[in-house]
């Protein structure tokens, strides 16, 4: 199945939770946690979604390289300027999808269009 989500005027969390639900296949009757669902999700107009202005500089995303002193912080504003609004959506959806062996395969079924 192929699903399209229009992000115009919607909040980031609402879009991400809806996309995560569709990507994991929990909306289907024959849902099984260990089987990869055949669902493609396309999110359109990602740059027109509603982001709270306070979160541009306050929200911090972190990643860890595994080495001592390797914890890096980056703000929402920098992510948008470097990679666009689609990257913030991808990060939010990736964190909502279960972290198991299927997560990378599930994320390949996501397409975000600015």
PDB file of C-alpha atoms in Angstrom, residues 1-104:
ATOM      1  CA  UNK A   1       0.000   0.000   0.000  1.00  0.00           C
ATOM      2  CA  UNK A   2       1.098   3.533  -0.644  1.00  0.00           C
ATOM      3  CA  UNK A   3       0.107   6.349   1.702  1.00  0.00           C
ATOM      4  CA  UNK A   4       0.468  10.108   1.236  1.00  0.00           C
ATOM      5  CA  UNK A   5       0.524  12.595   4.094  1.00  0.00           C
ATOM      6  CA  UNK A   6       0.210  16.323   3.468  1.00  0.00           C
ATOM      7  CA  UNK A   7       2.198  18.202   6.129  1.00  0.00           C
ATOM      8  CA  UNK A   8       0.780  21.659   5.406  1.00  0.00           C
ATOM      9  CA  UNK A   9      -0.080  23.356   8.711  1.00  0.00           C
ATOM     10  CA  UNK A  10       0.302  20.188  10.811  1.00  0.00           C
ATOM     11  CA  UNK A  11       2.607  19.822  13.792  1.00  0.00           C
ATOM     12  CA  UNK A  12       5.790  17.755  13.609  1.00  0.00           C
ATOM     13  CA  UNK A  13       4.793  15.178  16.224  1.00  0.00           C
ATOM     14  CA  UNK A  14       1.382  14.535  14.699  1.00  0.00           C
ATOM     15  CA  UNK A  15       2.873  13.892  11.273  1.00  0.00           C
ATOM     16  CA  UNK A  16       5.639  11.688  12.685  1.00  0.00           C
ATOM     17  CA  UNK A  17       3.326   9.535  14.792  1.00  0.00           C
ATOM     18  CA  UNK A  18       0.942   9.014  11.887  1.00  0.00           C
ATOM     19  CA  UNK A  19       3.815   8.068   9.570  1.00  0.00           C
ATOM     20  CA  UNK A  20       5.348   5.704  12.152  1.00  0.00           C
ATOM     21  CA  UNK A  21       2.002   3.946  12.573  1.00  0.00           C
ATOM     22  CA  UNK A  22       1.649   3.450   8.807  1.00  0.00           C
ATOM     23  CA  UNK A  23       5.278   2.382   8.315  1.00  0.00           C
ATOM     24  CA  UNK A  24       5.152  -0.277  11.020  1.00  0.00           C
ATOM     25  CA  UNK A  25       1.872  -1.641   9.625  1.00  0.00           C
ATOM     26  CA  UNK A  26      -0.110  -1.296  12.845  1.00  0.00           C
ATOM     27  CA  UNK A  27      -3.099  -0.006  10.893  1.00  0.00           C
ATOM     28  CA  UNK A  28      -3.527  -3.387   9.167  1.00  0.00           C
ATOM     29  CA  UNK A  29      -5.501  -6.369  10.425  1.00  0.00           C
ATOM     30  CA  UNK A  30      -2.703  -8.847   9.681  1.00  0.00           C
ATOM     31  CA  UNK A  31      -0.073  -6.949  11.723  1.00  0.00           C
ATOM     32  CA  UNK A  32       2.857  -9.034  12.930  1.00  0.00           C
ATOM     33  CA  UNK A  33       5.742  -7.358  14.701  1.00  0.00           C
ATOM     34  CA  UNK A  34       8.471  -9.505  13.136  1.00  0.00           C
ATOM     35  CA  UNK A  35       7.343  -9.167   9.494  1.00  0.00           C
ATOM     36  CA  UNK A  36       8.249  -6.181   7.316  1.00  0.00           C
ATOM     37  CA  UNK A  37       5.034  -4.487   6.120  1.00  0.00           C
ATOM     38  CA  UNK A  38       4.691  -3.579   2.448  1.00  0.00           C
ATOM     39  CA  UNK A  39       3.696   0.036   2.943  1.00  0.00           C
ATOM     40  CA  UNK A  40       5.268   3.126   1.370  1.00  0.00           C
ATOM     41  CA  UNK A  41       4.724   6.494   3.050  1.00  0.00           C
ATOM     42  CA  UNK A  42       5.268   9.788   1.239  1.00  0.00           C
ATOM     43  CA  UNK A  43       5.187  13.044   3.166  1.00  0.00           C
ATOM     44  CA  UNK A  44       4.609  16.101   0.992  1.00  0.00           C
ATOM     45  CA  UNK A  45       5.115  19.819   1.763  1.00  0.00           C
ATOM     46  CA  UNK A  46       7.477  19.179   4.681  1.00  0.00           C
ATOM     47  CA  UNK A  47       8.675  22.786   4.620  1.00  0.00           C
ATOM     48  CA  UNK A  48       5.102  24.011   5.233  1.00  0.00           C
ATOM     49  CA  UNK A  49       4.580  22.100   8.483  1.00  0.00           C
ATOM     50  CA  UNK A  50       4.092  24.043  11.707  1.00  0.00           C
ATOM     51  CA  UNK A  51       7.141  24.269  13.965  1.00  0.00           C
ATOM     52  CA  UNK A  52       6.975  26.168  17.227  1.00  0.00           C
ATOM     53  CA  UNK A  53       9.352  29.175  16.968  1.00  0.00           C
ATOM     54  CA  UNK A  54      10.680  28.522  20.489  1.00  0.00           C
ATOM     55  CA  UNK A  55      12.022  25.137  19.422  1.00  0.00           C
ATOM     56  CA  UNK A  56      14.290  26.477  16.687  1.00  0.00           C
ATOM     57  CA  UNK A  57      17.076  27.348  19.095  1.00  0.00           C
ATOM     58  CA  UNK A  58      15.967  25.514  22.255  1.00  0.00           C
ATOM     59  CA  UNK A  59      15.491  21.961  20.931  1.00  0.00           C
ATOM     60  CA  UNK A  60      18.799  20.092  20.907  1.00  0.00           C
ATOM     61  CA  UNK A  61      19.479  16.817  19.127  1.00  0.00           C
ATOM     62  CA  UNK A  62      22.412  14.787  20.346  1.00  0.00           C
ATOM     63  CA  UNK A  63      24.537  11.970  18.944  1.00  0.00           C
ATOM     64  CA  UNK A  64      27.367   9.990  20.422  1.00  0.00           C
ATOM     65  CA  UNK A  65      30.369   8.711  18.491  1.00  0.00           C
ATOM     66  CA  UNK A  66      31.265   6.076  21.072  1.00  0.00           C
ATOM     67  CA  UNK A  67      34.516   7.742  22.064  1.00  0.00           C
ATOM     68  CA  UNK A  68      35.188   9.731  25.246  1.00  0.00           C
ATOM     69  CA  UNK A  69      34.157  13.330  24.655  1.00  0.00           C
ATOM     70  CA  UNK A  70      32.241  12.300  21.518  1.00  0.00           C
ATOM     71  CA  UNK A  71      28.836  13.661  22.541  1.00  0.00           C
ATOM     72  CA  UNK A  72      27.720  16.262  19.986  1.00  0.00           C
ATOM     73  CA  UNK A  73      24.727  18.598  20.197  1.00  0.00           C
ATOM     74  CA  UNK A  74      23.030  20.301  17.262  1.00  0.00           C
ATOM     75  CA  UNK A  75      20.021  22.639  17.225  1.00  0.00           C
ATOM     76  CA  UNK A  76      16.923  22.370  15.076  1.00  0.00           C
ATOM     77  CA  UNK A  77      17.884  25.554  13.260  1.00  0.00           C
ATOM     78  CA  UNK A  78      21.236  24.106  12.124  1.00  0.00           C
ATOM     79  CA  UNK A  79      19.661  20.863  10.920  1.00  0.00           C
ATOM     80  CA  UNK A  80      17.120  22.793   8.844  1.00  0.00           C
ATOM     81  CA  UNK A  81      19.794  25.030   7.336  1.00  0.00           C
ATOM     82  CA  UNK A  82      22.076  22.107   6.445  1.00  0.00           C
ATOM     83  CA  UNK A  83      19.685  19.320   5.444  1.00  0.00           C
ATOM     84  CA  UNK A  84      16.183  20.816   5.339  1.00  0.00           C
ATOM     85  CA  UNK A  85      12.882  20.116   7.069  1.00  0.00           C
ATOM     86  CA  UNK A  86      12.811  16.542   5.831  1.00  0.00           C
ATOM     87  CA  UNK A  87      15.701  15.554   8.061  1.00  0.00           C
ATOM     88  CA  UNK A  88      13.840  16.645  11.207  1.00  0.00           C
ATOM     89  CA  UNK A  89      10.879  14.527  10.133  1.00  0.00           C
ATOM     90  CA  UNK A  90      13.142  11.545   9.472  1.00  0.00           C
ATOM     91  CA  UNK A  91      14.738  11.859  12.920  1.00  0.00           C
ATOM     92  CA  UNK A  92      11.340  12.098  14.652  1.00  0.00           C
ATOM     93  CA  UNK A  93       9.922   9.125  12.754  1.00  0.00           C
ATOM     94  CA  UNK A  94      13.044   7.015  13.290  1.00  0.00           C
ATOM     95  CA  UNK A  95      12.760   7.530  17.031  1.00  0.00           C
ATOM     96  CA  UNK A  96       9.084   6.486  16.976  1.00  0.00           C
ATOM     97  CA  UNK A  97       9.704   3.258  15.049  1.00  0.00           C
ATOM     98  CA  UNK A  98      10.790   0.308  17.256  1.00  0.00           C
ATOM     99  CA  UNK A  99      14.568  -0.080  17.429  1.00  0.00           C
ATOM    100  CA  UNK A 100      14.952  -3.621  16.144  1.00  0.00           C
ATOM    101  CA  UNK A 101      16.418  -5.292  13.056  1.00  0.00           C
ATOM    102  CA  UNK A 102      13.603  -4.051  10.839  1.00  0.00           C
ATOM    103  CA  UNK A 103      14.054  -0.337  11.622  1.00  0.00           C
ATOM    104  CA  UNK A 104      16.487   0.420   8.785  1.00  0.00           C
TER     105      UNK A 104
END
